[in-house]
mmCIF file of C-alpha atoms and ligand atoms in Angstrom:
data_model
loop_
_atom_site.group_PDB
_atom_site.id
_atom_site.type_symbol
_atom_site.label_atom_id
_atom_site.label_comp_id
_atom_site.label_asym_id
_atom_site.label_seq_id
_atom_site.Cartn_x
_atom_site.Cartn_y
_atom_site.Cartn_z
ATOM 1 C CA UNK A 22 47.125 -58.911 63.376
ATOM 2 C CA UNK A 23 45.279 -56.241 61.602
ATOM 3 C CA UNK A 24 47.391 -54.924 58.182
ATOM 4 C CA UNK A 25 47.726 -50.903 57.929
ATOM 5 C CA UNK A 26 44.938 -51.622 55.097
ATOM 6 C CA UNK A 27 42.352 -52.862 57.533
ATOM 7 C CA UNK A 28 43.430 -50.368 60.100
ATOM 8 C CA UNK A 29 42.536 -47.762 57.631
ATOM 9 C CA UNK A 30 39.293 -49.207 56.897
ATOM 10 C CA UNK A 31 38.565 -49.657 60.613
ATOM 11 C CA UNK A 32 38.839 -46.197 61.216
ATOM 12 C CA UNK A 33 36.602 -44.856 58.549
ATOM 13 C CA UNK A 34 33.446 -42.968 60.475
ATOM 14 C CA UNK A 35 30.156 -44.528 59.915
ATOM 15 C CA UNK A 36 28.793 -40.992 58.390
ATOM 16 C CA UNK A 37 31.306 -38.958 57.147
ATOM 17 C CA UNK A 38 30.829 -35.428 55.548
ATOM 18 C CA UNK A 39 31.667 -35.154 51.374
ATOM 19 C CA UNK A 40 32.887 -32.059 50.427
ATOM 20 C CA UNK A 41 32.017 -31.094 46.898
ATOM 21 C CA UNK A 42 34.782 -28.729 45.417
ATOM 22 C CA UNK A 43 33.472 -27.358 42.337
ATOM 23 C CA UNK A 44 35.358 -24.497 40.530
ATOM 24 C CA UNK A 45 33.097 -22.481 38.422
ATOM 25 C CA UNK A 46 33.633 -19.865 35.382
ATOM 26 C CA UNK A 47 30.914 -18.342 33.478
ATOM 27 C CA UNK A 48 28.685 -21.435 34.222
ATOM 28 C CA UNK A 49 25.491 -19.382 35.100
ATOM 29 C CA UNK A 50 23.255 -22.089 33.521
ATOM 30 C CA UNK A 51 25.280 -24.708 34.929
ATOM 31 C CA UNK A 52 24.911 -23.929 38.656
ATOM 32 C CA UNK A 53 21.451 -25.042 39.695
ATOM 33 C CA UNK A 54 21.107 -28.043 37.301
ATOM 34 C CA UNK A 55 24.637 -29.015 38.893
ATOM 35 C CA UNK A 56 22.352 -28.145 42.916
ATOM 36 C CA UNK A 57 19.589 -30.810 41.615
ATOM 37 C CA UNK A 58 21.258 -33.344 40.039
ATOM 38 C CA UNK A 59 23.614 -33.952 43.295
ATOM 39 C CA UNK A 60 20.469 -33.885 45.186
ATOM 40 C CA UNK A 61 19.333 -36.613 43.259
ATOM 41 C CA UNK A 62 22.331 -39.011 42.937
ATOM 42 C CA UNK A 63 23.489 -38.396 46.304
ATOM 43 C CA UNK A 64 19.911 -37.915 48.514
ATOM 44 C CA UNK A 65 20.837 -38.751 52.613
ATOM 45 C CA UNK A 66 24.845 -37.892 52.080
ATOM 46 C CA UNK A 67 26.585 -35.246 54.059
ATOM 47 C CA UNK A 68 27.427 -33.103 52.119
ATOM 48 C CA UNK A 69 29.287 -29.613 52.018
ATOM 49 C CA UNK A 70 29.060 -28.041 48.406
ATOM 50 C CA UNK A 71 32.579 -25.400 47.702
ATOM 51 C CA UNK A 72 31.216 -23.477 44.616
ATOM 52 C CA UNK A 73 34.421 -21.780 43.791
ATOM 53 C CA UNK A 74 33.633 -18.743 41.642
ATOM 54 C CA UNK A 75 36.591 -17.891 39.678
ATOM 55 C CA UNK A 76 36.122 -14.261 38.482
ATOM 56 C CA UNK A 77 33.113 -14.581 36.468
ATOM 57 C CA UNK A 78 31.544 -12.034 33.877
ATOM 58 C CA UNK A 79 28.304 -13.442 33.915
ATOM 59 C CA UNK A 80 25.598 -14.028 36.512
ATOM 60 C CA UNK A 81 27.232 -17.088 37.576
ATOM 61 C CA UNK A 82 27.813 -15.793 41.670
ATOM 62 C CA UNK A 83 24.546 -13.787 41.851
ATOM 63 C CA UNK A 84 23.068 -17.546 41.295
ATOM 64 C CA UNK A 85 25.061 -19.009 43.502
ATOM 65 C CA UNK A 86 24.230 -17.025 46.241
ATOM 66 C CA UNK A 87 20.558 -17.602 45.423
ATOM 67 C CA UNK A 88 20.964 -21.361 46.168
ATOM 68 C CA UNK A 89 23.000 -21.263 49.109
ATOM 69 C CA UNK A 90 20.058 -18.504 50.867
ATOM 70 C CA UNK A 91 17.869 -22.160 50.343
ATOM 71 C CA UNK A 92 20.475 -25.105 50.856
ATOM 72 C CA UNK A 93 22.604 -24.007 53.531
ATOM 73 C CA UNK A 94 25.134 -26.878 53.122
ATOM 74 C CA UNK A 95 26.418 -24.806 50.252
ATOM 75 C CA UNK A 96 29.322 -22.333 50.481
ATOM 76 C CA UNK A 97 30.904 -19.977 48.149
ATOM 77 C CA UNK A 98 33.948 -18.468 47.434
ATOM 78 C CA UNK A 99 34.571 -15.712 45.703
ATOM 79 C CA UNK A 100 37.729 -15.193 43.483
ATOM 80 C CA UNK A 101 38.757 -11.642 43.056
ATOM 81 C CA UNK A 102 39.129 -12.156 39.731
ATOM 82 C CA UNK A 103 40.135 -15.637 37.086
ATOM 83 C CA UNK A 104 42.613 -17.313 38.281
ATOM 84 C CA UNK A 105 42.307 -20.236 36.378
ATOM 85 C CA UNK A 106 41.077 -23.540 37.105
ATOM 86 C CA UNK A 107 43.460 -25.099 39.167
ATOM 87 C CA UNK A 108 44.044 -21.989 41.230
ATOM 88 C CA UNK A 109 40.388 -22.034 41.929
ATOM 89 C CA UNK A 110 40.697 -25.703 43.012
ATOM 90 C CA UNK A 111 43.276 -25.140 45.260
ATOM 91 C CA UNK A 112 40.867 -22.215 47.066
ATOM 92 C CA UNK A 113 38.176 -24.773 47.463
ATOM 93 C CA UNK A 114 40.706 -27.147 48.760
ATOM 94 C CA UNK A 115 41.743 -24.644 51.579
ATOM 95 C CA UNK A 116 38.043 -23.904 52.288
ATOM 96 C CA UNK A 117 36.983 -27.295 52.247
ATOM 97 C CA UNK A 118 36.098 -29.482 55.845
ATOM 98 C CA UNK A 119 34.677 -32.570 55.178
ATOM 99 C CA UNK A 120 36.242 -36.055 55.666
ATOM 100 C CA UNK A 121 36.634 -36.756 52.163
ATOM 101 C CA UNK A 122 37.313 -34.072 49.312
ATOM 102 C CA UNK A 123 35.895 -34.416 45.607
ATOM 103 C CA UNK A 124 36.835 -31.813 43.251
ATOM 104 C CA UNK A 125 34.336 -31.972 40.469
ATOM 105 C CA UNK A 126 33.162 -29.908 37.272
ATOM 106 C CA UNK A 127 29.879 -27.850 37.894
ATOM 107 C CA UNK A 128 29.173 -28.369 33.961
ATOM 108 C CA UNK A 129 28.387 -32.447 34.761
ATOM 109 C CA UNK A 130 30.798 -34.249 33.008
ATOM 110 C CA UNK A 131 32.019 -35.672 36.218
ATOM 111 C CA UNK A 132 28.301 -37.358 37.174
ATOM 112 C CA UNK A 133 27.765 -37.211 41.261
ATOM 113 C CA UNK A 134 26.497 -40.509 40.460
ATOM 114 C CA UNK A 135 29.536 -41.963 40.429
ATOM 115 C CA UNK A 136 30.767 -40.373 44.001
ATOM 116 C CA UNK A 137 28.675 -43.601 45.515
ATOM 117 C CA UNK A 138 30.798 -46.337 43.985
ATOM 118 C CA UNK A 139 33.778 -43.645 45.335
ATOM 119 C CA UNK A 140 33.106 -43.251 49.253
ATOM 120 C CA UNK A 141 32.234 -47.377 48.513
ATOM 121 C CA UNK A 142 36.109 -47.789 47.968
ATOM 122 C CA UNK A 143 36.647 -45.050 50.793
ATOM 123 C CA UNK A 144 35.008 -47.215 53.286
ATOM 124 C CA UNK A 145 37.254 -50.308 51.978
ATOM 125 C CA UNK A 146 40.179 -48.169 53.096
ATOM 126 C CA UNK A 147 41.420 -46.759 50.569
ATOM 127 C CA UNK A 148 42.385 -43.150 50.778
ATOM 128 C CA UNK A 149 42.478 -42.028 46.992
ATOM 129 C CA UNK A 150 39.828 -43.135 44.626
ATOM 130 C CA UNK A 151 40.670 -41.614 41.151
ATOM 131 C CA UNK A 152 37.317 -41.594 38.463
ATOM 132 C CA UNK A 153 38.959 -43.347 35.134
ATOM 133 C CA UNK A 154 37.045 -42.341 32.261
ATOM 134 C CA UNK A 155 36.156 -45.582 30.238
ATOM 135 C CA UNK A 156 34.682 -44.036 27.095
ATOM 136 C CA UNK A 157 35.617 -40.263 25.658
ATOM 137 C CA UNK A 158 32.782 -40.363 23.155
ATOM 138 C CA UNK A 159 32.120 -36.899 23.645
ATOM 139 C CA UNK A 160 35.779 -35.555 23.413
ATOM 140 C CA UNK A 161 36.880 -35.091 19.597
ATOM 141 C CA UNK A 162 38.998 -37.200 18.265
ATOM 142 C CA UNK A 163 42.116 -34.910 18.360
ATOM 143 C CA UNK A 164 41.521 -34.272 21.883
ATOM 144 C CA UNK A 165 41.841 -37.739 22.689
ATOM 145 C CA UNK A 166 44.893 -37.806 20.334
ATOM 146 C CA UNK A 167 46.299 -35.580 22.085
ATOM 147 C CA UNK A 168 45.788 -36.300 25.449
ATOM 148 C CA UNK A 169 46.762 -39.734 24.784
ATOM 149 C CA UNK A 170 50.037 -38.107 23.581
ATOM 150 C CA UNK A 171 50.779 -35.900 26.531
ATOM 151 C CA UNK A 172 50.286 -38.510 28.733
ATOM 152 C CA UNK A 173 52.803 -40.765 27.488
ATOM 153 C CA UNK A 174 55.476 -38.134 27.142
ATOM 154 C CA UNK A 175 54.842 -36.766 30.837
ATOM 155 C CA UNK A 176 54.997 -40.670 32.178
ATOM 156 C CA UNK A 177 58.017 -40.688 30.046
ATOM 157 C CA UNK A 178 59.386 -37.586 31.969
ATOM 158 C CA UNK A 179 58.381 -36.649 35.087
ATOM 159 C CA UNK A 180 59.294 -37.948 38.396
ATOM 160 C CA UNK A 181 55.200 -39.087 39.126
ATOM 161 C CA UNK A 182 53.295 -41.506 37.172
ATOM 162 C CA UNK A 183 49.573 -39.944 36.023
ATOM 163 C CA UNK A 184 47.651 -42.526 35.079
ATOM 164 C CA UNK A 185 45.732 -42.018 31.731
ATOM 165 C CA UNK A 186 41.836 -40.835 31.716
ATOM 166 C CA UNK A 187 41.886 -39.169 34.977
ATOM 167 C CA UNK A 188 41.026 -35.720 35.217
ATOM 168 C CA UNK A 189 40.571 -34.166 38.434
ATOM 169 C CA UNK A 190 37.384 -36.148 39.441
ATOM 170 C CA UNK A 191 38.590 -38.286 42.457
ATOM 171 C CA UNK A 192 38.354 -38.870 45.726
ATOM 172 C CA UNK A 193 40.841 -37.766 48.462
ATOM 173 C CA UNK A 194 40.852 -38.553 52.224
ATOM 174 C CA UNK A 195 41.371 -35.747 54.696
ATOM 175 C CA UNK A 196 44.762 -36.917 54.828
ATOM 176 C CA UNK A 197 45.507 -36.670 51.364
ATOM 177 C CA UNK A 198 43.692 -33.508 51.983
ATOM 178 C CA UNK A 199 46.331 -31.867 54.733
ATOM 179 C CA UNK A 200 49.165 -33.197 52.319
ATOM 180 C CA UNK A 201 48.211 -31.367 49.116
ATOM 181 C CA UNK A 202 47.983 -28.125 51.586
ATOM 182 C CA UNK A 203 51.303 -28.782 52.804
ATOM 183 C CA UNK A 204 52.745 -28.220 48.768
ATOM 184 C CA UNK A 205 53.262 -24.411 48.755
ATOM 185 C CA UNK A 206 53.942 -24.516 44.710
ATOM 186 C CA UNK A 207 52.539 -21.414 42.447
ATOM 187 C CA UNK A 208 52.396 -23.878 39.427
ATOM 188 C CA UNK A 209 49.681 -25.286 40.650
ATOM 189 C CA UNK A 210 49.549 -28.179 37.706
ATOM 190 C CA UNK A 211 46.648 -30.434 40.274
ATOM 191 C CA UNK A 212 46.387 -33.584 38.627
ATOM 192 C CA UNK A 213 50.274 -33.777 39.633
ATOM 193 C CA UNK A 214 50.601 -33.033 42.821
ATOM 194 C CA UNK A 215 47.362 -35.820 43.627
ATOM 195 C CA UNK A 216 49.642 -37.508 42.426
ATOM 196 C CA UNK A 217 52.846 -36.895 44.027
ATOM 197 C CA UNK A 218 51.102 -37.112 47.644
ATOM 198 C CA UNK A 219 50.535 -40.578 47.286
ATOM 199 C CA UNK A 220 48.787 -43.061 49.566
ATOM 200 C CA UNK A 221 46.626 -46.043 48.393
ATOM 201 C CA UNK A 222 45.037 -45.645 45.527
ATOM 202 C CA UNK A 223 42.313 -47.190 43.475
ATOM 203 C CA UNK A 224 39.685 -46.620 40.785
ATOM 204 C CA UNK A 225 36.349 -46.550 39.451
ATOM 205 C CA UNK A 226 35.613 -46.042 36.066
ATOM 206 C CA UNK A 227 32.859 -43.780 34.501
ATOM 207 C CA UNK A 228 31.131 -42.713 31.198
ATOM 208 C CA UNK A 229 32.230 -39.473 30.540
ATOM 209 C CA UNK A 230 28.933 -37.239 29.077
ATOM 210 C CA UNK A 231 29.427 -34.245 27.292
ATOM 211 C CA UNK A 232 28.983 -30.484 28.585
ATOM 212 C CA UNK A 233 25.239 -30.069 29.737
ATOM 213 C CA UNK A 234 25.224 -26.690 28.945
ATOM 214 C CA UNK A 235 27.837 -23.172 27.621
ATOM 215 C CA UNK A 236 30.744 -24.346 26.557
ATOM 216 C CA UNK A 237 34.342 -25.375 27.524
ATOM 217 C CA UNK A 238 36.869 -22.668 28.259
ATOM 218 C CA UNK A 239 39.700 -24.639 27.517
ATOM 219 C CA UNK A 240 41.129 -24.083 23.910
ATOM 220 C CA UNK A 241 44.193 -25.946 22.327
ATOM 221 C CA UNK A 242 47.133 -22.594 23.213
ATOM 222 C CA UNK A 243 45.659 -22.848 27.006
ATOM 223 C CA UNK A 244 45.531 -26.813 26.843
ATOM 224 C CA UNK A 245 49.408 -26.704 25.257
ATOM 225 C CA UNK A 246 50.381 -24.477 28.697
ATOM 226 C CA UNK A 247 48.786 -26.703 31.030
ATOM 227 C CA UNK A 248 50.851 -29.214 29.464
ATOM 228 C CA UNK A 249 54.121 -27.514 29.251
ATOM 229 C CA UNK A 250 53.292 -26.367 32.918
ATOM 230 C CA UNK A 251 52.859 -30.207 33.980
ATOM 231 C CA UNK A 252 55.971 -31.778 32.324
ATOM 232 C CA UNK A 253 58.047 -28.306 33.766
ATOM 233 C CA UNK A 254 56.468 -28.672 36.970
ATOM 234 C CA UNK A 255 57.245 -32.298 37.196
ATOM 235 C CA UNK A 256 60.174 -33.267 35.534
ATOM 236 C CA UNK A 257 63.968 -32.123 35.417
ATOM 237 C CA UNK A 258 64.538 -33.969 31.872
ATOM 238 C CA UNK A 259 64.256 -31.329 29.757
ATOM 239 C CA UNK A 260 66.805 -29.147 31.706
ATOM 240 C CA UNK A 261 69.559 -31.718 31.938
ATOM 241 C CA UNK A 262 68.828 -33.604 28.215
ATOM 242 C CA UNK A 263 71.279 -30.651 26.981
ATOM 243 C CA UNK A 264 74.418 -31.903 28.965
ATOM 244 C CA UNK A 265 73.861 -35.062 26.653
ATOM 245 C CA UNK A 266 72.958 -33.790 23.644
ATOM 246 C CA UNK A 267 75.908 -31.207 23.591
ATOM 247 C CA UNK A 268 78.716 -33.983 24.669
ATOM 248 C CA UNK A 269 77.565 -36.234 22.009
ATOM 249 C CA UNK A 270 77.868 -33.715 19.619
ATOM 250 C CA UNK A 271 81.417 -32.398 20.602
ATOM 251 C CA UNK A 272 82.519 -36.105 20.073
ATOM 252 C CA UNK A 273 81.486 -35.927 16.502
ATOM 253 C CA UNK A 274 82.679 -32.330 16.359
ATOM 254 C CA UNK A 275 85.821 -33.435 17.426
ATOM 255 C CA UNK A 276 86.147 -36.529 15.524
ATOM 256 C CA UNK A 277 85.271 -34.261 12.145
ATOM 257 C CA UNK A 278 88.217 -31.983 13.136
ATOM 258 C CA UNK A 279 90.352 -35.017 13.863
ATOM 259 C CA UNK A 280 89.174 -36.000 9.963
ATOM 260 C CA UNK A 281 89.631 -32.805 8.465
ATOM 261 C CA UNK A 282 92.882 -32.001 10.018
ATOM 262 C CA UNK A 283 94.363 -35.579 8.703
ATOM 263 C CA UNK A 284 92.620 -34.526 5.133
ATOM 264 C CA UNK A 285 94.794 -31.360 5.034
ATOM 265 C CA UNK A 286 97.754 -32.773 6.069
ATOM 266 C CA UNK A 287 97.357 -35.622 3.421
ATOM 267 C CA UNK A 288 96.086 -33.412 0.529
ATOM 268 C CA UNK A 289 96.746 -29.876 1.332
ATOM 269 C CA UNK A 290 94.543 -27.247 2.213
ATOM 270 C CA UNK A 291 90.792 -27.380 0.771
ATOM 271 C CA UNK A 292 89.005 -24.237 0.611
ATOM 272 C CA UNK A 293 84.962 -25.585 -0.556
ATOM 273 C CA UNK A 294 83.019 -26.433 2.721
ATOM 274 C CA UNK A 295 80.423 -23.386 2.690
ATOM 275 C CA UNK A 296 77.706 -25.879 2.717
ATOM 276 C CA UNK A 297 78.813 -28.111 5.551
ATOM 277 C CA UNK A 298 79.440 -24.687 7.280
ATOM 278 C CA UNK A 299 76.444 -22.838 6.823
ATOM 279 C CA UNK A 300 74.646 -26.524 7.379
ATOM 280 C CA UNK A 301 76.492 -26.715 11.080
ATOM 281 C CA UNK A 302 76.206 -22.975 11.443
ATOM 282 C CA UNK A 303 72.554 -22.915 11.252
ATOM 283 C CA UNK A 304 71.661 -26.245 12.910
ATOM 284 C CA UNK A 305 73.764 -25.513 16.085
ATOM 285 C CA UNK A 306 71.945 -21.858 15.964
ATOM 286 C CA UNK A 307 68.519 -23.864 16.478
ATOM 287 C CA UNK A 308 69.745 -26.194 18.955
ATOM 288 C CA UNK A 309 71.597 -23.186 20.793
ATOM 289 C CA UNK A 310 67.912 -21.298 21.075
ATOM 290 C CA UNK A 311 65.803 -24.253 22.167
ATOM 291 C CA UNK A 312 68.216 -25.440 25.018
ATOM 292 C CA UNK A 313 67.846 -21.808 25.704
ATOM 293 C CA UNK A 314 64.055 -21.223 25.090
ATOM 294 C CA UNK A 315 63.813 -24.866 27.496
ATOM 295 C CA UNK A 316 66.077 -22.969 30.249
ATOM 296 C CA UNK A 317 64.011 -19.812 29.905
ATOM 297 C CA UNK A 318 60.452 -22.125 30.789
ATOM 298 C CA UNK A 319 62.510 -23.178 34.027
ATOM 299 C CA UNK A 320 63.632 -19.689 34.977
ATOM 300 C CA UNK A 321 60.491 -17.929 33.962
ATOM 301 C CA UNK A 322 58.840 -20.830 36.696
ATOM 302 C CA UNK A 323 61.697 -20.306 39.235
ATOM 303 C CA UNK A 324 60.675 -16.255 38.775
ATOM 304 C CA UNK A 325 57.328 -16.818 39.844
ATOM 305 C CA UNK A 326 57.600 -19.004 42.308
ATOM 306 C CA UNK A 327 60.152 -16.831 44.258
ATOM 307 C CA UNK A 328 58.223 -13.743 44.252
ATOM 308 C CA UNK A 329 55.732 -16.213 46.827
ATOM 309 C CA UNK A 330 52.602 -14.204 45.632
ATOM 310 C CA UNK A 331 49.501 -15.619 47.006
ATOM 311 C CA UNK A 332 47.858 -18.739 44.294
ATOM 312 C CA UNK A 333 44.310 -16.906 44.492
ATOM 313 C CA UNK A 334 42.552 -14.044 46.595
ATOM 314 C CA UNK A 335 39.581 -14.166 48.045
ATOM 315 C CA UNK A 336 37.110 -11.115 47.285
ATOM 316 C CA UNK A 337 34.213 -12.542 49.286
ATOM 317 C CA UNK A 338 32.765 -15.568 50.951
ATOM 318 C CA UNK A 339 28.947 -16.388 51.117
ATOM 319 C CA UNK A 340 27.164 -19.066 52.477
ATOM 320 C CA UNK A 341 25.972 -19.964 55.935
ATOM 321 C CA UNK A 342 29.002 -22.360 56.928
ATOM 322 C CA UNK A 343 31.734 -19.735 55.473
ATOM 323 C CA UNK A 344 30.079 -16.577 56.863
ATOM 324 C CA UNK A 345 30.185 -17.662 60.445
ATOM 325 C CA UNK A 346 33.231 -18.740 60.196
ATOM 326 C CA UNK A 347 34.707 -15.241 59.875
ATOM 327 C CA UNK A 348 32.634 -13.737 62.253
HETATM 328 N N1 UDP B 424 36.885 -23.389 35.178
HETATM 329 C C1 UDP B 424 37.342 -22.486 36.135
HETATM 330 N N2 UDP B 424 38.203 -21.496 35.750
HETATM 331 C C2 UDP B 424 38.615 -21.343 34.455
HETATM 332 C C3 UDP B 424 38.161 -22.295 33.504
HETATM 333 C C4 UDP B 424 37.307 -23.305 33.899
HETATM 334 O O1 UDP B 424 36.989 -22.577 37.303
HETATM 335 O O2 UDP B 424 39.373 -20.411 34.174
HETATM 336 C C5 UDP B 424 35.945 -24.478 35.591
HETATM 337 C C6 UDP B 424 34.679 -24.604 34.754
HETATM 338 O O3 UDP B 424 33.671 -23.730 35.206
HETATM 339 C C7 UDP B 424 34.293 -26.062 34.943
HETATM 340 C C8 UDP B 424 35.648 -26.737 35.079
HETATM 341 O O4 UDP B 424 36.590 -25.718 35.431
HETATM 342 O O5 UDP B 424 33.548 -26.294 36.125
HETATM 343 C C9 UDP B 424 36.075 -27.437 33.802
HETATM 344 O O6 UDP B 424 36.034 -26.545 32.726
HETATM 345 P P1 UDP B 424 35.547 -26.940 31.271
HETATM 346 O O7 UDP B 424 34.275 -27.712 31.344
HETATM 347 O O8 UDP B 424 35.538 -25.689 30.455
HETATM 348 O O9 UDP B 424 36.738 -27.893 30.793
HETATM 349 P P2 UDP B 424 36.651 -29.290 30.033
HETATM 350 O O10 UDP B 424 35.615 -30.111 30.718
HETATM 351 O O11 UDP B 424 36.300 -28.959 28.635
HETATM 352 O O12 UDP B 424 38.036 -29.837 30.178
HETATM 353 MG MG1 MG B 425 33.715 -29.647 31.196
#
């Protein structure tokens, strides 16, 4: 009897196409160091390269479209304007053909060397191969603070379990693929919806370099969103932590007025109490606007996702494979 595992592996094509999903933003000098250093690491793969451009200023498209007149195997897609980076991931995702998917950055942080030991596990059966990054040298020490940080609050939280030093460097099966397309969210928070899709998993682990060249467009206020749009995305904690918080403090409440109304039988009426007043007055007043601030990020979220606009839109597409495609 052959397990489900072995079935999997069994079914695996002897050469099967990678698609390369790289999102791209203001990464002019990026782009054809990213072309020659996959042609290096991954020389006699099929591969299918998804330069996603997501609304650049700079020249970043006009060299794009340079390479892909040489390299036909490359395709672009052209963002009408930034969308962000996950938006531009999902575009590529949509676009992309191959039997395996790799979304990876075009800056090389996520080496193409390590897509080898990746299609390795592939071929073992596995359908999701995430890239664990063993050493964050090159992050700063509060960014690894504070990653380390979000991720143990969102495990705490949400309803899927990311595991730690995994961006979005991994590899996905076509099945995994056609599942992530089924998820019609606008929040489109990536690393947790690989997650939420599932199948058999396993990992590689790689050195993580730093930023070949320009620099990173992610500051801390757009790093504290992503986060906030994760653990919102993914968790209904926050929301229903209020029912709690408010019954256990009407039992004190009421066990104070239980206190106070046996004191003033007992004793009499006592007038001092501005302090435990104005104490109660203005603590409940803070608790009163973050349980509403906390409701507000869940209907701001339920806002956008019910006016269904589109994640991205597509200006152009370039690129042998793409352009006869629309013909
Ligand atoms: N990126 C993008 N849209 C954006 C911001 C970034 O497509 O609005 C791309 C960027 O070009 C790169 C990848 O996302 O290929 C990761 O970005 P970056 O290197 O700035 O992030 P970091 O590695 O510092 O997390
Ligand atoms: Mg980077």
């Amino acid at each position: 009897m052959m397990t489900a595992f072995e079935q999997q592996k069994a079914r695996r094509p002897s050469n099967c196409l990678i698609s390369l999903v790289v999102p791209c933003y203001c990464e002019s000098e990026n782009v054809a160091n990213f072309i020659r250093q996959v042609n290096t690491d991954l020389e006699g793969e099929e591969l299918e390269i998804i330069f996603v451009n997501d609304g650049s200023s700079d020249d970043t498209l006009e060299r794009m479209i340079a390479l892909s007149l040489e390299d036909n195997r490359i395709a672009i897609v052209d963002l009408s304007r930034n969308f962000g980076k996950e938006a531009a991931l999902s575009a590529g995702i949509d676009f992309a053909t191959g039997d395996v998917l790799i979304p990876l950055d075009v800056d090389l942080q996520d080496p193409p060397l390590v897509i080898l030991e990746m299609i390795a596990k592939w071929r073992e059966g596995y359908d999701v191969v995430n890239a664990v990054r063993c050493d964050r040298r090159s992050d700063t020490m509060a960014k690894r603070t504070t990653s380390h940080f979000f991720y143990r609050t969102f495990n705490k939280l949400a309803d899927v379990e990311l595991p730690p030093d995994v961006g979005d460097f991994r590899l996905l099966d076509r099945r995994v693929v056609e599942a992530l397309k089924k998820m019609p969210e606008r929040n489109r928070f990536m690393k947790g919806l690989f997650n939420w899709v599932g199948y058999s998993t396993t990992s590689v682990n790689y050195e993580r370099p730093a930023r070949i060249a320009g620099k990173t467009s992610f500051n801390y206020w757009k790093l504290w969103n992503f986060a906030l749009d994760g653990v919102v995305g993914f968790s209904t904690l926050p929301l229903r932590i209020w029912t709690y918080v408010g019954s256990v403090v009407a039992f004190f409440a009421l066990g104070y007025g239980l206190v106070i109304i046996v004191q003033t039988l007992l004793f009499g009426r006592s007038v001092p109490g501005y302090s435990s007043i104005m104490t109660a007055v203005l603590f409940f007043g803070g608790v009163h606007l973050i349980s509403l601030g906390i409701i507000g990020e869940y209907i701001g979220r339920v806002f956008v996702e019910v006016k269904d606009r589109p994640v991205y839109v597509v200006k152009d597409v370039y690129g042998k494979k793409l352009e006869s495609d629309n013909d």
